[in-house]
Short mmCIF file of C-alpha atoms and ligand atoms in Angstrom, two decimals:
data_model
loop_
_atom_site.label_atom_id
_atom_site.label_comp_id
_atom_site.label_asym_id
_atom_site.label_seq_id
_atom_site.Cartn_x
_atom_site.Cartn_y
_atom_site.Cartn_z
CA UNK A 1 116.63 135.57 79.24
CA UNK A 2 114.69 135.53 82.59
CA UNK A 3 113.25 132.74 84.34
CA UNK A 4 109.83 133.63 83.58
CA UNK A 5 110.71 134.01 79.73
CA UNK A 6 112.04 130.46 79.63
CA UNK A 7 108.91 129.02 81.29
CA UNK A 8 106.81 131.01 78.45
CA UNK A 9 109.08 129.32 75.92
CA UNK A 10 108.66 125.95 77.44
CA UNK A 11 104.90 126.40 77.47
CA UNK A 12 105.07 127.18 73.64
CA UNK A 13 107.23 124.29 72.61
CA UNK A 14 106.72 121.19 74.96
CA UNK A 15 103.48 119.02 74.75
CA UNK A 16 101.37 120.19 77.82
CA UNK A 17 101.48 116.79 79.63
CA UNK A 18 102.73 118.15 82.94
CA UNK A 19 101.48 120.86 85.34
CA UNK A 20 105.21 121.99 86.11
CA UNK A 21 106.07 124.01 89.20
CA UNK A 22 107.14 127.58 88.01
CA UNK A 23 110.84 127.14 88.43
CA UNK A 24 113.85 126.41 86.02
CA UNK A 25 116.20 124.52 87.80
CA UNK A 26 119.80 124.65 86.59
CA UNK A 27 122.20 122.97 88.88
CA UNK A 28 122.32 120.56 92.04
CA UNK A 29 125.06 119.98 94.62
CA UNK A 30 124.71 117.23 97.51
CA UNK A 31 120.92 117.57 98.79
CA UNK A 32 120.53 121.11 97.29
CA UNK A 33 119.08 122.38 93.88
CA UNK A 34 119.29 125.80 92.42
CA UNK A 35 117.22 127.56 90.12
CA UNK A 36 118.62 129.81 87.19
CA UNK A 37 118.24 132.88 89.44
CA UNK A 38 120.53 131.29 92.18
CA UNK A 39 117.76 130.41 94.67
CA UNK A 40 118.76 127.39 96.78
CA UNK A 41 116.28 124.67 97.32
CA UNK A 42 116.48 121.61 99.72
CA UNK A 43 115.57 118.58 97.47
CA UNK A 44 113.24 115.88 99.08
CA UNK A 45 112.08 114.55 95.72
CA UNK A 46 115.51 113.69 93.83
CA UNK A 47 114.00 113.64 90.71
CA UNK A 48 111.30 111.39 92.08
CA UNK A 49 113.86 108.85 93.85
CA UNK A 50 116.49 109.02 91.08
CA UNK A 51 119.35 110.86 92.52
CA UNK A 52 119.90 108.52 95.62
CA UNK A 53 123.51 109.82 95.81
CA UNK A 54 122.75 113.56 95.70
CA UNK A 55 123.95 115.89 93.08
CA UNK A 56 127.16 116.49 91.43
CA UNK A 57 128.76 113.45 93.21
CA UNK A 58 132.41 114.07 92.20
CA UNK A 59 133.26 110.18 91.62
CA UNK A 60 130.06 109.45 89.63
CA UNK A 61 130.65 112.42 87.43
CA UNK A 62 134.09 111.61 86.58
CA UNK A 63 133.25 107.85 85.88
CA UNK A 64 130.60 109.19 83.38
CA UNK A 65 133.24 111.73 81.86
CA UNK A 66 135.72 108.72 81.52
CA UNK A 67 133.26 106.62 79.82
CA UNK A 68 132.30 109.13 77.51
CA UNK A 69 135.88 109.40 76.27
CA UNK A 70 136.10 105.66 75.71
CA UNK A 71 132.78 104.66 74.08
CA UNK A 72 129.29 105.90 74.64
CA UNK A 73 127.08 103.22 72.75
CA UNK A 74 127.66 100.02 71.05
CA UNK A 75 124.86 97.80 69.94
CA UNK A 76 123.63 95.04 72.24
CA UNK A 77 124.86 92.65 69.34
CA UNK A 78 128.48 93.06 70.87
CA UNK A 79 129.59 92.77 74.33
CA UNK A 80 130.93 95.81 76.29
CA UNK A 81 132.80 95.91 79.46
CA UNK A 82 130.65 98.29 81.70
CA UNK A 83 127.50 96.05 80.86
CA UNK A 84 129.09 92.89 81.90
CA UNK A 85 130.37 94.52 85.19
CA UNK A 86 126.93 96.01 85.68
CA UNK A 87 124.98 92.83 85.36
CA UNK A 88 127.34 90.81 87.52
CA UNK A 89 126.94 93.27 90.32
CA UNK A 90 123.45 93.97 89.91
CA UNK A 91 122.73 89.97 90.06
CA UNK A 92 124.76 90.02 93.39
CA UNK A 93 123.00 92.90 95.14
CA UNK A 94 119.35 91.82 93.93
CA UNK A 95 119.74 88.18 94.58
CA UNK A 96 118.39 87.70 91.04
CA UNK A 97 120.16 85.49 88.31
CA UNK A 98 119.78 87.40 84.93
CA UNK A 99 119.48 90.98 83.89
CA UNK A 100 117.98 92.56 80.72
CA UNK A 101 118.97 96.35 80.68
CA UNK A 102 116.37 98.79 79.44
CA UNK A 103 116.33 102.52 79.17
CA UNK A 104 113.27 103.19 81.54
CA UNK A 105 111.08 101.81 84.26
CA UNK A 106 108.10 101.30 81.74
CA UNK A 107 110.23 99.54 79.42
CA UNK A 108 111.48 97.20 82.24
CA UNK A 109 107.80 96.46 83.19
CA UNK A 110 106.86 95.55 79.35
CA UNK A 111 109.93 92.97 79.44
CA UNK A 112 108.75 91.66 82.73
CA UNK A 113 105.26 91.11 81.30
CA UNK A 114 106.71 89.65 77.85
CA UNK A 115 108.69 87.16 80.16
CA UNK A 116 105.65 86.05 82.20
CA UNK A 117 103.60 85.42 79.02
CA UNK A 118 106.50 83.70 77.20
CA UNK A 119 107.01 81.32 80.27
CA UNK A 120 103.09 80.56 80.31
CA UNK A 121 102.94 80.06 76.45
CA UNK A 122 105.86 77.70 76.61
CA UNK A 123 104.23 75.53 79.27
CA UNK A 124 100.87 75.02 77.50
CA UNK A 125 101.13 76.44 73.86
CA UNK A 126 98.06 78.72 74.57
CA UNK A 127 97.97 82.64 74.40
CA UNK A 128 95.13 83.67 76.49
CA UNK A 129 96.80 83.97 79.92
CA UNK A 130 95.81 86.23 82.34
CA UNK A 131 97.76 88.61 84.59
CA UNK A 132 96.66 90.07 88.09
CA UNK A 133 97.49 93.50 88.92
CA UNK A 134 96.71 95.71 92.02
CA UNK A 135 94.35 98.83 92.38
CA UNK A 136 96.01 101.96 93.02
CA UNK A 137 99.33 100.75 91.41
CA UNK A 138 101.58 102.55 88.95
CA UNK A 139 103.67 100.63 86.49
CA UNK A 140 104.38 103.49 83.80
CA UNK A 141 102.70 104.98 80.66
CA UNK A 142 103.58 102.62 77.81
CA UNK A 143 100.77 100.28 76.78
CA UNK A 144 101.62 96.96 78.69
CA UNK A 145 102.72 98.93 81.84
CA UNK A 146 99.70 101.21 81.65
CA UNK A 147 97.52 97.88 81.20
CA UNK A 148 98.62 96.82 84.62
CA UNK A 149 98.41 100.18 86.37
CA UNK A 150 95.33 100.35 88.72
CA UNK A 151 94.48 103.89 87.96
CA UNK A 152 91.37 104.06 85.46
CA UNK A 153 91.94 107.80 85.05
CA UNK A 154 95.35 106.99 83.26
CA UNK A 155 93.97 104.06 80.90
CA UNK A 156 90.52 105.38 80.23
CA UNK A 157 91.30 107.42 77.10
CA UNK A 158 93.70 105.04 75.65
CA UNK A 159 91.70 101.95 75.69
CA UNK A 160 91.84 99.18 74.50
CA UNK A 161 94.53 98.03 76.83
CA UNK A 162 96.40 94.91 76.35
CA UNK A 163 93.82 92.20 77.22
CA UNK A 164 93.30 89.60 79.98
CA UNK A 165 94.46 91.79 83.18
CA UNK A 166 92.48 91.71 86.50
CA UNK A 167 92.87 94.12 89.32
CA UNK A 168 92.87 93.12 92.87
CA UNK A 169 93.13 94.92 96.06
CA UNK A 170 96.50 95.36 97.60
CA UNK A 171 97.11 93.81 100.87
CA UNK A 172 93.87 91.76 100.59
CA UNK A 173 94.69 87.98 99.61
CA UNK A 174 91.13 86.96 99.10
CA UNK A 175 90.50 89.61 96.32
CA UNK A 176 93.64 88.10 94.65
CA UNK A 177 92.07 84.71 94.89
CA UNK A 178 88.78 85.99 93.48
CA UNK A 179 90.72 87.03 90.32
CA UNK A 180 92.47 83.84 89.83
CA UNK A 181 91.75 81.18 87.28
CA UNK A 182 93.45 78.34 85.66
CA UNK A 183 94.63 81.00 82.91
CA UNK A 184 96.39 83.11 85.50
CA UNK A 185 100.19 83.24 84.83
CA UNK A 186 101.53 86.03 86.93
CA UNK A 187 100.91 88.52 89.56
CA UNK A 188 102.60 91.98 89.31
CA UNK A 189 102.65 94.59 92.34
CA UNK A 190 105.01 97.24 93.58
CA UNK A 191 106.47 95.97 96.92
CA UNK A 192 105.75 99.48 98.13
CA UNK A 193 103.08 101.46 96.16
CA UNK A 194 104.53 104.85 95.19
CA UNK A 195 102.32 106.87 92.89
CA UNK A 196 99.19 105.39 94.31
CA UNK A 197 99.88 106.86 97.72
CA UNK A 198 102.96 105.16 99.54
CA UNK A 199 101.22 101.93 100.62
CA UNK A 200 103.73 99.21 101.76
CA UNK A 201 102.66 95.56 101.03
CA UNK A 202 102.05 93.85 104.27
CA UNK A 203 104.35 90.97 105.02
CA UNK A 204 101.53 88.36 105.25
CA UNK A 205 99.98 89.38 101.90
CA UNK A 206 103.44 89.14 100.14
CA UNK A 207 103.87 85.75 101.68
CA UNK A 208 100.31 84.85 100.86
CA UNK A 209 101.10 85.59 97.13
CA UNK A 210 104.43 83.80 97.09
CA UNK A 211 102.35 80.68 98.36
CA UNK A 212 99.66 81.19 95.83
CA UNK A 213 102.14 81.56 92.88
CA UNK A 214 104.12 78.33 94.10
CA UNK A 215 100.97 76.25 94.27
CA UNK A 216 99.97 77.07 90.66
CA UNK A 217 103.31 77.91 88.97
CA UNK A 218 102.45 81.36 88.42
CA UNK A 219 105.00 84.14 88.51
CA UNK A 220 105.58 86.82 91.19
CA UNK A 221 106.58 90.17 89.61
CA UNK A 222 107.80 92.67 91.85
CA UNK A 223 108.07 96.31 90.60
CA UNK A 224 110.84 97.97 92.61
CA UNK A 225 111.52 100.90 90.21
CA UNK A 226 110.70 103.35 92.84
CA UNK A 227 111.13 101.12 96.18
CA UNK A 228 114.33 99.41 95.14
CA UNK A 229 117.72 100.56 95.44
CA UNK A 230 118.06 101.08 99.09
CA UNK A 231 115.29 103.36 99.60
CA UNK A 232 113.69 101.18 102.33
CA UNK A 233 116.92 100.37 103.90
CA UNK A 234 117.74 97.07 101.84
CA UNK A 235 119.11 97.01 98.37
CA UNK A 236 115.74 95.94 97.33
CA UNK A 237 112.59 95.94 99.10
CA UNK A 238 111.88 92.07 98.69
CA UNK A 239 114.99 91.45 100.79
CA UNK A 240 113.54 93.31 103.68
CA UNK A 241 110.28 91.11 103.53
CA UNK A 242 112.34 87.98 102.88
CA UNK A 243 109.78 87.22 99.82
CA UNK A 244 111.66 86.57 96.67
CA UNK A 245 109.94 87.47 93.34
CA UNK A 246 110.27 85.39 90.20
CA UNK A 247 110.99 88.89 88.18
CA UNK A 248 111.96 92.04 89.63
CA UNK A 249 111.77 95.44 87.86
CA UNK A 250 114.39 98.34 88.68
CA UNK A 251 114.95 101.81 87.33
CA UNK A 252 115.01 105.31 88.84
CA UNK A 253 118.19 105.35 91.25
CA UNK A 254 119.52 102.46 89.30
CA UNK A 255 121.49 105.06 87.17
CA UNK A 256 121.13 107.93 89.54
CA UNK A 257 120.45 110.23 86.74
CA UNK A 258 121.34 108.37 83.53
CA UNK A 259 118.25 106.95 82.06
CA UNK A 260 118.32 103.14 82.49
CA UNK A 261 116.35 100.37 83.86
CA UNK A 262 116.28 96.54 84.26
CA UNK A 263 114.24 93.79 84.47
CA UNK A 264 115.83 90.82 86.40
CA UNK A 265 114.61 86.97 86.77
CA UNK A 266 115.62 83.71 88.67
CA UNK A 267 117.41 81.26 86.39
CA UNK A 268 114.36 79.01 86.61
CA UNK A 269 112.18 81.69 84.81
CA UNK A 270 115.41 82.50 82.47
CA UNK A 271 115.61 79.08 81.31
CA UNK A 272 112.06 78.76 80.19
CA UNK A 273 110.84 82.34 78.79
CA UNK A 274 112.58 85.06 76.82
CA UNK A 275 115.27 83.56 74.38
CA UNK A 276 117.24 84.62 71.30
CA UNK A 277 114.93 87.06 69.04
CA UNK A 278 112.22 87.55 71.60
CA UNK A 279 113.26 90.69 72.82
CA UNK A 280 115.58 93.53 72.29
CA UNK A 281 116.39 97.44 72.62
CA UNK A 282 118.92 99.68 70.90
CA UNK A 283 120.10 101.65 73.89
CA UNK A 284 119.39 99.66 76.81
CA UNK A 285 122.59 98.91 78.92
CA UNK A 286 124.68 100.84 76.43
CA UNK A 287 128.59 101.59 77.91
CA UNK A 288 127.49 104.88 79.32
CA UNK A 289 124.53 103.98 81.09
CA UNK A 290 126.11 100.67 82.27
CA UNK A 291 129.14 102.63 83.51
CA UNK A 292 126.60 104.65 85.50
CA UNK A 293 125.21 101.40 87.24
CA UNK A 294 128.55 100.40 88.02
CA UNK A 295 129.70 103.48 89.71
CA UNK A 296 126.49 103.65 91.52
CA UNK A 297 126.58 100.31 92.97
CA UNK A 298 130.06 100.74 93.75
CA UNK A 299 129.37 104.14 95.63
CA UNK A 300 126.30 102.55 97.51
CA UNK A 301 129.05 100.24 99.16
CA UNK A 302 131.62 103.01 99.70
CA UNK A 303 129.33 105.67 101.25
CA UNK A 304 127.36 103.02 103.31
CA UNK A 305 124.08 103.90 101.68
CA UNK A 306 122.18 101.22 103.26
CA UNK A 307 123.49 102.06 106.75
CA UNK A 308 122.67 105.46 106.25
CA UNK A 309 119.28 104.90 105.23
CA UNK A 310 118.45 102.71 108.15
CA UNK A 311 119.78 105.44 110.49
CA UNK A 312 117.84 108.44 108.89
CA UNK A 313 114.72 106.68 108.00
CA UNK A 314 113.42 106.33 111.79
CA UNK A 315 114.46 110.11 112.33
CA UNK A 316 112.45 111.26 109.34
CA UNK A 317 109.59 109.12 110.54
CA UNK A 318 109.75 110.62 113.93
CA UNK A 319 109.89 114.22 112.47
CA UNK A 320 106.85 113.53 110.19
CA UNK A 321 104.87 111.81 112.99
CA UNK A 322 105.37 115.00 115.09
CA UNK A 323 103.99 117.02 112.35
CA UNK A 324 101.00 114.73 111.88
CA UNK A 325 100.38 115.16 115.57
CA UNK A 326 100.62 118.93 115.70
CA UNK A 327 98.35 119.43 112.53
CA UNK A 328 94.78 118.42 112.21
CA UNK A 329 94.93 118.44 108.65
CA UNK A 330 97.37 115.71 108.33
CA UNK A 331 95.40 112.40 108.82
CA UNK A 332 98.44 110.12 109.16
CA UNK A 333 101.88 109.51 107.99
CA UNK A 334 103.04 106.07 106.40
CA UNK A 335 105.60 104.50 104.41
CA UNK A 336 109.02 102.79 104.60
CA UNK A 337 112.56 103.84 105.04
CA UNK A 338 113.05 107.07 102.82
CA UNK A 339 109.84 106.43 101.00
CA UNK A 340 107.24 108.33 103.23
CA UNK A 341 103.78 109.85 102.70
CA UNK A 342 102.21 112.47 104.68
CA UNK A 343 98.29 112.00 104.35
CA UNK A 344 96.40 115.24 104.20
CA UNK A 345 92.81 115.63 104.62
CA UNK A 346 92.73 118.13 101.86
CA UNK A 347 94.66 118.83 98.52
CA UNK A 348 98.30 119.31 99.19
CA UNK A 349 99.06 121.70 96.34
CA UNK A 350 99.03 124.73 98.30
CA UNK A 351 101.61 123.37 100.91
CA UNK A 352 103.95 122.17 98.31
CA UNK A 353 103.82 125.41 96.46
CA UNK A 354 104.49 127.28 99.73
CA UNK A 355 107.49 124.97 100.47
CA UNK A 356 108.96 125.83 97.16
CA UNK A 357 108.50 129.50 97.90
CA UNK A 358 110.51 128.74 101.28
CA UNK A 359 113.11 126.73 99.36
CA UNK A 360 111.96 123.11 99.91
CA UNK A 361 111.26 120.86 97.03
CA UNK A 362 108.38 118.31 97.77
CA UNK A 363 106.16 116.25 95.43
CA UNK A 364 102.63 114.73 95.88
CA UNK A 365 101.46 111.26 95.38
CA UNK A 366 97.79 111.70 94.45
CA UNK A 367 95.72 114.84 95.52
CA UNK A 368 96.06 114.70 99.20
CA UNK A 369 99.50 112.94 99.97
CA UNK A 370 102.75 114.81 100.18
CA UNK A 371 105.48 112.15 99.09
CA UNK A 372 109.14 112.17 100.54
CA UNK A 373 111.69 110.71 98.53
CA UNK A 374 114.83 112.55 99.33
CA UNK A 375 118.32 111.72 98.22
CA UNK A 376 119.58 108.68 100.44
CA UNK A 377 122.35 110.64 101.49
CA UNK A 378 120.34 113.03 103.68
CA UNK A 379 121.64 113.73 107.24
CA UNK A 380 119.41 114.36 110.26
CA UNK A 381 120.24 117.98 110.09
CA UNK A 382 118.70 118.07 106.41
CA UNK A 383 115.68 116.17 107.98
CA UNK A 384 115.64 118.91 110.65
CA UNK A 385 115.68 121.82 107.95
CA UNK A 386 112.93 120.01 105.98
CA UNK A 387 110.77 119.73 108.94
CA UNK A 388 110.93 123.29 109.89
CA UNK A 389 110.44 124.47 106.34
CA UNK A 390 107.38 122.00 105.97
CA UNK A 391 105.97 123.18 109.25
CA UNK A 392 105.95 126.51 108.49
CA UNK A 393 104.61 126.02 104.84
CA UNK A 394 101.65 124.03 106.38
CA UNK A 395 101.02 126.77 108.82
CA UNK A 396 101.02 129.49 106.11
CA UNK A 397 99.62 127.91 103.16
C1 PLP B 401 108.40 105.55 87.95
C2 PLP B 401 107.68 104.02 87.91
C3 PLP B 401 107.56 103.52 86.83
C4 PLP B 401 107.87 103.92 85.39
O1 PLP B 401 109.22 104.22 85.26
P1 PLP B 401 109.62 105.37 83.89
O2 PLP B 401 111.19 105.43 84.04
O3 PLP B 401 108.80 106.56 84.39
O4 PLP B 401 109.17 104.54 82.83
C5 PLP B 401 107.13 102.08 86.89
N1 PLP B 401 106.90 101.56 88.14
C6 PLP B 401 106.98 102.34 89.30
C7 PLP B 401 106.86 101.60 90.39
C8 PLP B 401 107.55 103.64 89.28
O5 PLP B 401 107.59 104.27 90.21
#
C-alpha cells in the first residue's frame, strides 16, 4: 500500500481526535525520522519530548530486547528487579523519596491529586478540600488531570469535572492568594508550562508558592512530565530553581518511548497520604517499562545528557533569537533549555506544514506558537540545519 492509502485506512478506523500531519512515519535513527517512502526528516519534536536519547539507540534497544526475553510483566503484588532499580535510581536523580510508577503522564497526575487529598483528609477528616491550579496549564486528559487543566476548551463538553478546583494566574502570586481558603490543600503547576505556550515559572513566583505552602501546610505539586528529565539542563526543572516540591510528576522522556510515568513524593508526605489499598495500577512499573527507565537513566549519565543540553540550549536560543529578529511575524522567543517556543503573530500551521515538506518536524503549542522540544542529543550542526530549514519555511509559507 502507498502512504496515501494508509492514511485513508487510518481515517476509516481511528477515532478522529487528532488532526494528523499527512505522513506515515516508519523508522527513526538518532535525530532523524523516516516516512514509509524513505523521506528523511530532522526531528525537533521527539514525540513531544519523549525520545530524549534519539531514535534507535542500540544500548537502549538491546536492554529492552534482553528484558523481553526474561519477563515483560508481573503484577505489582510481587517485586521485580528492574522496578526496584528504577525506583532507587529515580529517587537519587529527582531528589524525592518515594516513587509510584504509572503508565502515562495523566495517570501520574491522578495519583498526585489523590495523594494530596488523602494528606489533607488525614489531617482533619473532612472531604471538601480545594486545589489551586494555573490558567493555561495542561495536566492530561483523564478526569482528574483535566479538572486541573487551565484550558476551558478542553474541559467544557465533559463537565462536571472533579470539584473544588480554583484557577490562578501563572507567575502572579496575588492571584494564588486570592484563590486560597482554609480548605486549600495543594497547588499544582508545571514548572515550565508546555502545551499552554512554553511559559517558565518565575523564580520569585515558585519561591512564593513554596512559602505559602509551608505557612499553611499545603502541598506543592510540580508537574514535570514535559519539562523534567533533563530538558532544561537539570534532571528536574525544580533543581534549577532550587524550589523543591512535595509531589513531583514525571513521564514522557522517563521511558524514552516505552509508555511509563511516575509520581514521587517526599518521605513526609508519603508517611501520611496514600497507603496500602489506596491506589494501584496493573501495568505501572512492570519489568519492561522499568528496564527502560533503568537504561534511560544510565544512558543520561554515560552520554552526559545534562552537559549537552547546557551546551546546545544557549546555541538554540541564539539561532531562534536571530529568526525572531529577522522576521516581523515572530513576536518573541521564550523557553528554557531545550524547551523553546517561537511566538508568532499569526497561526503557525502553514509554517509547520512547509517545514514538514522541507524535511523538518516541528509542532505547535497553541495556535500561534512553534514549540521546539528536540531529542536532547542534538548537536549544534542539527540546530544549524533546523534554523536553515525553518528560515526557509517561514519565508515561503
Ligand atoms: C504530556 C503532559 C501530560 C500528560 O501526559 P500523558 O502521558 O499524555 O497522559 C501531563 N502534564 C504535562 C505537563 C504534559 O506535558
